[in-house]
Short mmCIF file of C-alpha atoms in Angstrom, two decimals:
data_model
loop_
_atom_site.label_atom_id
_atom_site.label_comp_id
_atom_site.label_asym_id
_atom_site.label_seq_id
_atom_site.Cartn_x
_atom_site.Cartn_y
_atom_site.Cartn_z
CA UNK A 1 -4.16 -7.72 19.01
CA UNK A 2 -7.61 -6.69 19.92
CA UNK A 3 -10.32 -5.10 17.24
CA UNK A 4 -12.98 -3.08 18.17
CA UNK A 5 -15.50 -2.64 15.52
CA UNK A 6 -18.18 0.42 15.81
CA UNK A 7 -19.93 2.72 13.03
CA UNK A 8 -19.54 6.52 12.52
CA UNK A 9 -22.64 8.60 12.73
CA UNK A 10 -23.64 7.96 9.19
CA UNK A 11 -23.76 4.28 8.81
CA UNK A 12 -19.43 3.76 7.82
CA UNK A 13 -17.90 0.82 9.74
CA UNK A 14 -15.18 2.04 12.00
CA UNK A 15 -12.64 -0.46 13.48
CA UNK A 16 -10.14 0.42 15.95
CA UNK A 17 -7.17 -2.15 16.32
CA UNK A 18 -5.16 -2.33 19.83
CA UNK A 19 -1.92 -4.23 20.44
CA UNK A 20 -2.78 -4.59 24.02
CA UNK A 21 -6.38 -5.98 25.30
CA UNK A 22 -7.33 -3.48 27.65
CA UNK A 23 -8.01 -0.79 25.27
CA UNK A 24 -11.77 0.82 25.43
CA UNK A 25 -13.25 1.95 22.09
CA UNK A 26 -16.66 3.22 23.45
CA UNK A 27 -16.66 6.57 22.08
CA UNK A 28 -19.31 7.66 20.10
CA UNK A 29 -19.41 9.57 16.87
CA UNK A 30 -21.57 13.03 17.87
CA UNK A 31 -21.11 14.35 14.26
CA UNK A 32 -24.76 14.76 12.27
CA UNK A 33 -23.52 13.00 9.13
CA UNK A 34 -25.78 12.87 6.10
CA UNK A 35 -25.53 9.04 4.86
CA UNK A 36 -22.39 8.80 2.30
CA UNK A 37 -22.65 9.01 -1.24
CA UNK A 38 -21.68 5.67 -2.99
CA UNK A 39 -22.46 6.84 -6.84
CA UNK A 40 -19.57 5.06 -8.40
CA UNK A 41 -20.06 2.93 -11.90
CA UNK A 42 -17.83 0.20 -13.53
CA UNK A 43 -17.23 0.89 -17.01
CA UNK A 44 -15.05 -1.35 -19.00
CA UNK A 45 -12.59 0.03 -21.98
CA UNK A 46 -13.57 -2.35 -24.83
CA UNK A 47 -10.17 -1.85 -26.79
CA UNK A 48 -7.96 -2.87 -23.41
CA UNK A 49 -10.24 -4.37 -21.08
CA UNK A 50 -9.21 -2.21 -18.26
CA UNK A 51 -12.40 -1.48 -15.79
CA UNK A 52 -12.61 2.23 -15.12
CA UNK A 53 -14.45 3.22 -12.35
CA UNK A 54 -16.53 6.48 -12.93
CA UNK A 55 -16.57 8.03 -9.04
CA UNK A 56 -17.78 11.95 -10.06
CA UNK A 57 -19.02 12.38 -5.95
CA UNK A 58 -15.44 12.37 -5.17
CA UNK A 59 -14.98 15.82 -6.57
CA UNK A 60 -16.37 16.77 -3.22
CA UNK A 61 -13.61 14.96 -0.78
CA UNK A 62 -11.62 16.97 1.41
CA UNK A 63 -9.19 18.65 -0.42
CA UNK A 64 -5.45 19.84 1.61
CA UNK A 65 -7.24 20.83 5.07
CA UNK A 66 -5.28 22.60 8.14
CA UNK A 67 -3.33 20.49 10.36
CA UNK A 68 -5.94 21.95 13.41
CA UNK A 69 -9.20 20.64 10.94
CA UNK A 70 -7.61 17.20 9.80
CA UNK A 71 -10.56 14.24 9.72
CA UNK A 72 -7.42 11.40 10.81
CA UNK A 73 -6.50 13.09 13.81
CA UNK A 74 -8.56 11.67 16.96
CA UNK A 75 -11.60 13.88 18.37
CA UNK A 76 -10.40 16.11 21.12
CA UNK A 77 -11.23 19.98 22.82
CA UNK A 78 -14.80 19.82 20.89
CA UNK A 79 -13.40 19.53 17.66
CA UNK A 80 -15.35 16.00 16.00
CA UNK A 81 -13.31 14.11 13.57
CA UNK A 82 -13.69 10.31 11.88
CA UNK A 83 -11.87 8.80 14.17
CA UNK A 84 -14.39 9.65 17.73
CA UNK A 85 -11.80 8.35 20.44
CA UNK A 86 -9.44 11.11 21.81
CA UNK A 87 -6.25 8.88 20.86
CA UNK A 88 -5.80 5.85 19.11
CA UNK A 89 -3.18 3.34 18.04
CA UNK A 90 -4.09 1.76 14.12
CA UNK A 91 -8.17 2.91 12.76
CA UNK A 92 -9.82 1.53 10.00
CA UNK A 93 -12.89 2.97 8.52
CA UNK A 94 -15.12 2.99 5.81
CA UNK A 95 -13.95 5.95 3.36
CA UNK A 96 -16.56 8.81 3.00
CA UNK A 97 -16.10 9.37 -0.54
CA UNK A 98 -15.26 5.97 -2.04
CA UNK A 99 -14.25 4.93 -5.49
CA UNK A 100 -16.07 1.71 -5.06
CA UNK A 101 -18.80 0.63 -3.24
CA UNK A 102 -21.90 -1.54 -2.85
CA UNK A 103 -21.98 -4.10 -5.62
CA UNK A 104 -18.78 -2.55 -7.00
CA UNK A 105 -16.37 -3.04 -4.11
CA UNK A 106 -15.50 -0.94 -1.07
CA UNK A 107 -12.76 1.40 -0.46
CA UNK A 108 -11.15 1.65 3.37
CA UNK A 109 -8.81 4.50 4.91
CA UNK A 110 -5.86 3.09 7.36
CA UNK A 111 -4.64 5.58 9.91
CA UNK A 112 -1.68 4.48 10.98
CA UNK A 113 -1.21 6.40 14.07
CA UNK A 114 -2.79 9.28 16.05
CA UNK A 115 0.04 11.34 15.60
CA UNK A 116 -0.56 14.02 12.65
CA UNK A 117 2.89 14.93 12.17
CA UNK A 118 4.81 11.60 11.86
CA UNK A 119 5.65 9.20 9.04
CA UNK A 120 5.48 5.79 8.80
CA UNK A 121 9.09 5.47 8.85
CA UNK A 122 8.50 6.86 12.19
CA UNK A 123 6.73 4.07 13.45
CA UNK A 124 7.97 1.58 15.99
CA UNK A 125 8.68 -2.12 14.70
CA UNK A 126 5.77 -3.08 17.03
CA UNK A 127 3.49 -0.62 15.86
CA UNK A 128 4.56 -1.62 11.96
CA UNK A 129 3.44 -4.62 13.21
CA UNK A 130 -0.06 -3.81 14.42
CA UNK A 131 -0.33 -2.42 10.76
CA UNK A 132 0.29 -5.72 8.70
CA UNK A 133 -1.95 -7.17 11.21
CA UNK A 134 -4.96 -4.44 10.38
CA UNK A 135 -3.88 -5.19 6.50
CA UNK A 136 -4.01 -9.07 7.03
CA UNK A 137 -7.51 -8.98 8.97
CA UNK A 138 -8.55 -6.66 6.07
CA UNK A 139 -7.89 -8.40 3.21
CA UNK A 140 -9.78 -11.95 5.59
CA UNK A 141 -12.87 -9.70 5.98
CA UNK A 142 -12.99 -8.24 2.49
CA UNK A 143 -12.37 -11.65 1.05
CA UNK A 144 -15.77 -12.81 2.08
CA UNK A 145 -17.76 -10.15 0.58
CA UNK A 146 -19.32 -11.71 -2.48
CA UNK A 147 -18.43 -8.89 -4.70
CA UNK A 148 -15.10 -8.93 -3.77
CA UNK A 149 -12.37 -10.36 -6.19
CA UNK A 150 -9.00 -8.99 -4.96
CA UNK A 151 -7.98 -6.53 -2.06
CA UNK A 152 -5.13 -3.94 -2.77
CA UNK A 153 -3.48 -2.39 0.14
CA UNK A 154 -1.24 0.82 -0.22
CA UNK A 155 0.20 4.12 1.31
CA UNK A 156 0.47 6.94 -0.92
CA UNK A 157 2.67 9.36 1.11
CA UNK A 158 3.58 13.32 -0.74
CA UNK A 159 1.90 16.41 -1.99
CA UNK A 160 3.91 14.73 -4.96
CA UNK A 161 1.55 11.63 -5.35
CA UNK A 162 -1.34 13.61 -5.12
CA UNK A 163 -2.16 13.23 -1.69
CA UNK A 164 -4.80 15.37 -0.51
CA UNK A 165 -4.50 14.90 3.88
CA UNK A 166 -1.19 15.07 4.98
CA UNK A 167 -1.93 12.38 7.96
CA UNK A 168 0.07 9.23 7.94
CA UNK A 169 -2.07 6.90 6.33
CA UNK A 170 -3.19 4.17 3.85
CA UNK A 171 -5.85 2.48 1.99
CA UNK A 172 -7.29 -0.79 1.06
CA UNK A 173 -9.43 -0.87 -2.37
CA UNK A 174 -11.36 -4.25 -2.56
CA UNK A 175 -11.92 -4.77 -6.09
CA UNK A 176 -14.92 -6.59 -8.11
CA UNK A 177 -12.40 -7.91 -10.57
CA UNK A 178 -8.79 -8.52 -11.44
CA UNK A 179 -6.41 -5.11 -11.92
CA UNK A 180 -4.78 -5.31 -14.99
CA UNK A 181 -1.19 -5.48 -13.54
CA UNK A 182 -2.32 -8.54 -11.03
CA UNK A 183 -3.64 -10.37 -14.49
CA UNK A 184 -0.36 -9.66 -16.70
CA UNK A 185 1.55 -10.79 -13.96
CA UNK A 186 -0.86 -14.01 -13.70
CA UNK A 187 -0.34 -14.36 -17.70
CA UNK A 188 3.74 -14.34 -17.34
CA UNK A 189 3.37 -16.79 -14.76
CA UNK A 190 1.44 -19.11 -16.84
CA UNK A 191 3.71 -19.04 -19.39
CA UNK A 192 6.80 -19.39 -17.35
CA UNK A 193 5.21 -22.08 -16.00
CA UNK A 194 4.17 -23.57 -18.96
CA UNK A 195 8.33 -23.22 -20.47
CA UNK A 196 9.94 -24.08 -18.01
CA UNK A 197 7.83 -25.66 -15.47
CA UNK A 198 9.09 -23.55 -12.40
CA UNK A 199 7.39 -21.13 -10.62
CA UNK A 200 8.28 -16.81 -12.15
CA UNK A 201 7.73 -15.52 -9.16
CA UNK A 202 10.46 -17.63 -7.11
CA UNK A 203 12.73 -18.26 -10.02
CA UNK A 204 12.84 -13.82 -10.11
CA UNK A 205 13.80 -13.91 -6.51
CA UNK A 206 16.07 -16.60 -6.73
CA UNK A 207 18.04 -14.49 -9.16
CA UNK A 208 17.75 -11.52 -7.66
CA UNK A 209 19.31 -13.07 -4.69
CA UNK A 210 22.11 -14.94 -6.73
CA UNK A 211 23.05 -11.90 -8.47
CA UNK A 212 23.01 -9.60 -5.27
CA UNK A 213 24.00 -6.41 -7.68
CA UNK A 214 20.18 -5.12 -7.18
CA UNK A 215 19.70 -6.43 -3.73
CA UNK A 216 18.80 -3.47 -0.58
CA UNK A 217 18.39 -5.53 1.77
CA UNK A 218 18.10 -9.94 2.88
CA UNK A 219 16.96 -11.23 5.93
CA UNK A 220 16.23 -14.60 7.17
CA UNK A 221 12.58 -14.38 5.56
CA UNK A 222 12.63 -11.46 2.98
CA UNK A 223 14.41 -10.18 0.40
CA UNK A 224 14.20 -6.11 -0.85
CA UNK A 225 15.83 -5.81 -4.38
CA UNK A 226 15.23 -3.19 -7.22
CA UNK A 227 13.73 -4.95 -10.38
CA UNK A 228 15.98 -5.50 -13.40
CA UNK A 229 13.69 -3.67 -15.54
CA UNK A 230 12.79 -1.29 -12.26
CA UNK A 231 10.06 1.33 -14.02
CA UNK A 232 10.61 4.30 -11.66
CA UNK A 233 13.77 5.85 -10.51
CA UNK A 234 14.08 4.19 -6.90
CA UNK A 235 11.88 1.14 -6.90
CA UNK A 236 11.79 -1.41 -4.37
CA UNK A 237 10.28 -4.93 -4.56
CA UNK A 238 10.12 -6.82 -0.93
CA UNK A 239 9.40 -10.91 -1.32
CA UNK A 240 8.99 -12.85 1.06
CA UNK A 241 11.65 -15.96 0.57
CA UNK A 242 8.85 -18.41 1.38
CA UNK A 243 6.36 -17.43 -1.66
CA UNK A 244 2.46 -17.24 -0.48
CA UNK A 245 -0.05 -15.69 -2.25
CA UNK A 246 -1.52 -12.61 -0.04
CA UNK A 247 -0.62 -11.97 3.32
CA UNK A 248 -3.10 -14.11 5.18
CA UNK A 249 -0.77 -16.75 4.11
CA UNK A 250 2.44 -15.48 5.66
CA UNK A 251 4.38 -17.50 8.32
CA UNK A 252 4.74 -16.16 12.29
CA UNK A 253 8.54 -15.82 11.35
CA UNK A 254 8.07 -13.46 8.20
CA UNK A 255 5.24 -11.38 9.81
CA UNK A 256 7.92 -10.95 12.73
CA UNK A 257 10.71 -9.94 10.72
CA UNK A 258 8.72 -7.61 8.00
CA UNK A 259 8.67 -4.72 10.32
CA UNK A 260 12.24 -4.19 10.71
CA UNK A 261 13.02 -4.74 6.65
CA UNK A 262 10.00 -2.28 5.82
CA UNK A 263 11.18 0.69 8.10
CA UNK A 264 14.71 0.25 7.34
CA UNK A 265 13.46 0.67 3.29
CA UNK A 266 11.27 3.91 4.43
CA UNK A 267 13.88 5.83 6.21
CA UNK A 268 16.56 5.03 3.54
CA UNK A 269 14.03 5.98 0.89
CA UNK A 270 13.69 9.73 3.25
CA UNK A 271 18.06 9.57 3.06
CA UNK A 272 18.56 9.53 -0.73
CA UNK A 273 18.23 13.06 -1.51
CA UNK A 274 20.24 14.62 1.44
CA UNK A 275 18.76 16.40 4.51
CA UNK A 276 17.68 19.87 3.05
CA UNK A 277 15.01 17.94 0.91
CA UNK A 278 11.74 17.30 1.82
CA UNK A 279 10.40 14.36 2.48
CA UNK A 280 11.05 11.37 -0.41
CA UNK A 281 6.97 11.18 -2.20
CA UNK A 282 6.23 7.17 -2.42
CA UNK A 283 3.55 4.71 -3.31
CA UNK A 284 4.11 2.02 -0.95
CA UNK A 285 1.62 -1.19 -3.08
CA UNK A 286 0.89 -4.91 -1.96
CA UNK A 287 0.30 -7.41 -4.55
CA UNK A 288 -1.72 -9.96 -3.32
CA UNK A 289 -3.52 -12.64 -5.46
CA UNK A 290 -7.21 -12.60 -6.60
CA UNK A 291 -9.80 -14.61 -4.92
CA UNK A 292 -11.53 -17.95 -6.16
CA UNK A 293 -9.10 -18.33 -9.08
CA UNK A 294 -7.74 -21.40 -9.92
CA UNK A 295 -4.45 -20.60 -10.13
CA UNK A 296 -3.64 -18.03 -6.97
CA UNK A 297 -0.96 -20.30 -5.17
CA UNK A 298 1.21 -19.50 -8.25
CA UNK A 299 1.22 -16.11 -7.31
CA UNK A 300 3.85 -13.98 -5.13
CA UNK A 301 2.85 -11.95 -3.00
CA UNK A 302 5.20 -9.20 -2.67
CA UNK A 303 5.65 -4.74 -1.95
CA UNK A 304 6.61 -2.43 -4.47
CA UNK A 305 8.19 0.81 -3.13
CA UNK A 306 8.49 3.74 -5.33
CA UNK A 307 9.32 7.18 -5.49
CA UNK A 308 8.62 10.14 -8.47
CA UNK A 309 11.54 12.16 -7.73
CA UNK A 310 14.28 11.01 -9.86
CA UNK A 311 17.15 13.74 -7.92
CA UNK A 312 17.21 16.09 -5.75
CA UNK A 313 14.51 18.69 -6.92
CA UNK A 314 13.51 16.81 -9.78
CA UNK A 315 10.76 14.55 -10.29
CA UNK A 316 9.89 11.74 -12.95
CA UNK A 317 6.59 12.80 -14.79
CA UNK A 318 4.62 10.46 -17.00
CA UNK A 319 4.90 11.70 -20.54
CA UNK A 320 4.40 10.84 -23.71
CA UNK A 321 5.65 7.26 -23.85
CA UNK A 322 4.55 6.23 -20.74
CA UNK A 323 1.11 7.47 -20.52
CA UNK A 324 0.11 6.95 -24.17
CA UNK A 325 1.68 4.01 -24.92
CA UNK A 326 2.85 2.37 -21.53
CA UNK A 327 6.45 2.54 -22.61
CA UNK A 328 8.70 3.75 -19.27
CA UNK A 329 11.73 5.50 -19.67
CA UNK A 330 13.87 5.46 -16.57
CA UNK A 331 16.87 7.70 -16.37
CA UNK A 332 18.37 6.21 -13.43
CA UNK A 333 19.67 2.37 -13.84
CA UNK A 334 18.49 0.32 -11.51
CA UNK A 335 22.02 -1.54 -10.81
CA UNK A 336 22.74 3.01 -9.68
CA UNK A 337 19.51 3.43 -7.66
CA UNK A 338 20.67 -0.27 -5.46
CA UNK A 339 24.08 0.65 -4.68
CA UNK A 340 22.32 4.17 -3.75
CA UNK A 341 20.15 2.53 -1.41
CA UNK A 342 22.85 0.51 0.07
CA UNK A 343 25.10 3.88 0.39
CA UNK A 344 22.28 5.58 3.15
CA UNK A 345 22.00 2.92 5.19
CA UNK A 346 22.27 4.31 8.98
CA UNK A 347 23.07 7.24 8.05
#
């Protein structure tokens, strides 16, 4: 892999990752960029503990452009973009209108490819893999910024999800403290620990694995199951067996294997509503453990895959119970939503 790291007209670091090392990243960014605005504030619910962060410059962010005026497609006939070369293989930059950043964190946009029209399903295995390599370096870089207590890496794909550029592409959120999931999960741990002196995370893919009902899909290193208490209608999570606690700690053999689990989960998430639907909406979500805390190596890292639409022309809204009282409701049992997953494969 080479990186090539540059900055944008305004300041924003861009960095352009290569699987080969003869690539030249020596364009330059002609745009005349006023510098970003980074007004977000950190505001923490005193009944929860939750940290909100209050972002109102985002209101400005571009909202559902053309294909022909997209700001992820590379720079070409005149027409300027963020990413200034004329093609380009996996681009990181800094994102213009961030949720966090400064003192409270920094927020990232990961185009996954040049190509404005594919998916990541689409993706070749060795692309895929120039990906968790951009992800891994990421989450390296991010973990030496001082502020910085845990990095979050995720897709969200679908008009569905709320995505506002239709571009094939991620993010990585580097947070100034714990997300509440990350510490439940850490709390659980500590108390599974503490009962039974094991390890949750393993002893939860250990079953998963003797069981096999929920199971998508094993290989040699990973293991893609839906949860026994699965939230969401179709939901994925992909362990590694080996358990390490983000993915700078991931073995040669898993990294070389998690492309070809990870697309075959994408393209069987686009075949479970039949080909005259459009494209299956997902939030695609690495855990990874926090920073300087005592207790990380108890934590798994692992991906949870997810979709809103529950069937075909139908999707799973957050009501009552779940959005005032955290309470999900799932009408499609996750032993179902397995064998479903299992049914589409290669099809």
């Amino acid at each position: 892999m080479k990186k090539t790291v540059t900055t944008l007209a305004d300041g924003r670091e861009l960095i352009y990752y290569d699987a080969g090392d003869d690539a030249v990243r020596d364009a330059v960014d002609e745009r005349p960029l006023d510098p970003p605005a980074s007004g977000s504030e950190i505001r923490h619910d005193p009944l929860l503990g939750d940290a909100v962060a209050i972002a109102s410059h985002r209101q400005a962010r571009t909202y559902h452009p053309p294909a022909d005026e997209c700001p992820l497609c590379p720079s070409r006939g005149g027409r300027h973009s963020e990413i200034p070369a004329d093609d380009y293989e996996v681009a990181v930059f800094e994102n213009r209108f961030p949720s966090l950043a400064g003192p409270t964190g920094r927020c990232e946009v990961v185009c996954f490819t040049a190509d404005h029209d594919a998916s990541f399903a689409d993706l070749t295995e060795e692309r895929a893999a120039l990906v968790l390599d951009a992800w891994t370096d990421r989450t390296a870089e991010l973990a030496e910024l001082p502020q910085v207590r845990q990095v979050y890496c995720f897709e969200n794909r679908g008009a569905e999800i709320g995505v506002t550029l239709g571009h094939p592409h991620g993010q990585i959120y580097a947070f100034p403290f714990t997300a509440p999931r990350t510490a439940l999960m850490q709390r659980r741990a500590a108390e599974h620990r503490a009962a039974t002196g094991r390890n949750l995370f393993d002893d939860v893919v250990a079953r998963e694995r003797a069981d096999a009902e929920r199971v998508v899909l094993t290989g040699e290193h990973w293991t893609a199951f839906v949860p026994y208490a699965a939230h969401w209608p179709y939901e994925v999570h992909l362990y590694p067996n080996r358990r390490a606690p983000d993915l700078r700690a991931l073995d040669d053999a898993a990294r070389t294997e998690f492309p070809q689990l990870y697309l075959e989960l994408l393209r069987r998430f686009d075949r479970l509503f039949g080909p005259d639907e459009p494209p299956t909406p997902y939030i695609a979500a690495w855990h990874q453990a926090p920073f300087h805390d005592a207790e990380r190596e108890e934590f798994g890292l692992h991906l949870e895959l997810f979709t809103v639409r529950r069937t075909s022309g139908k999707l799973k809204y957050l009501a009552g119970t779940e959005s005032g009282m955290s309470v999900f409701i799932n009408d499609v049992p996750p032993e179902v939503a397995a064998r479903r997953l299992r049914e589409v494969a290669g099809k």
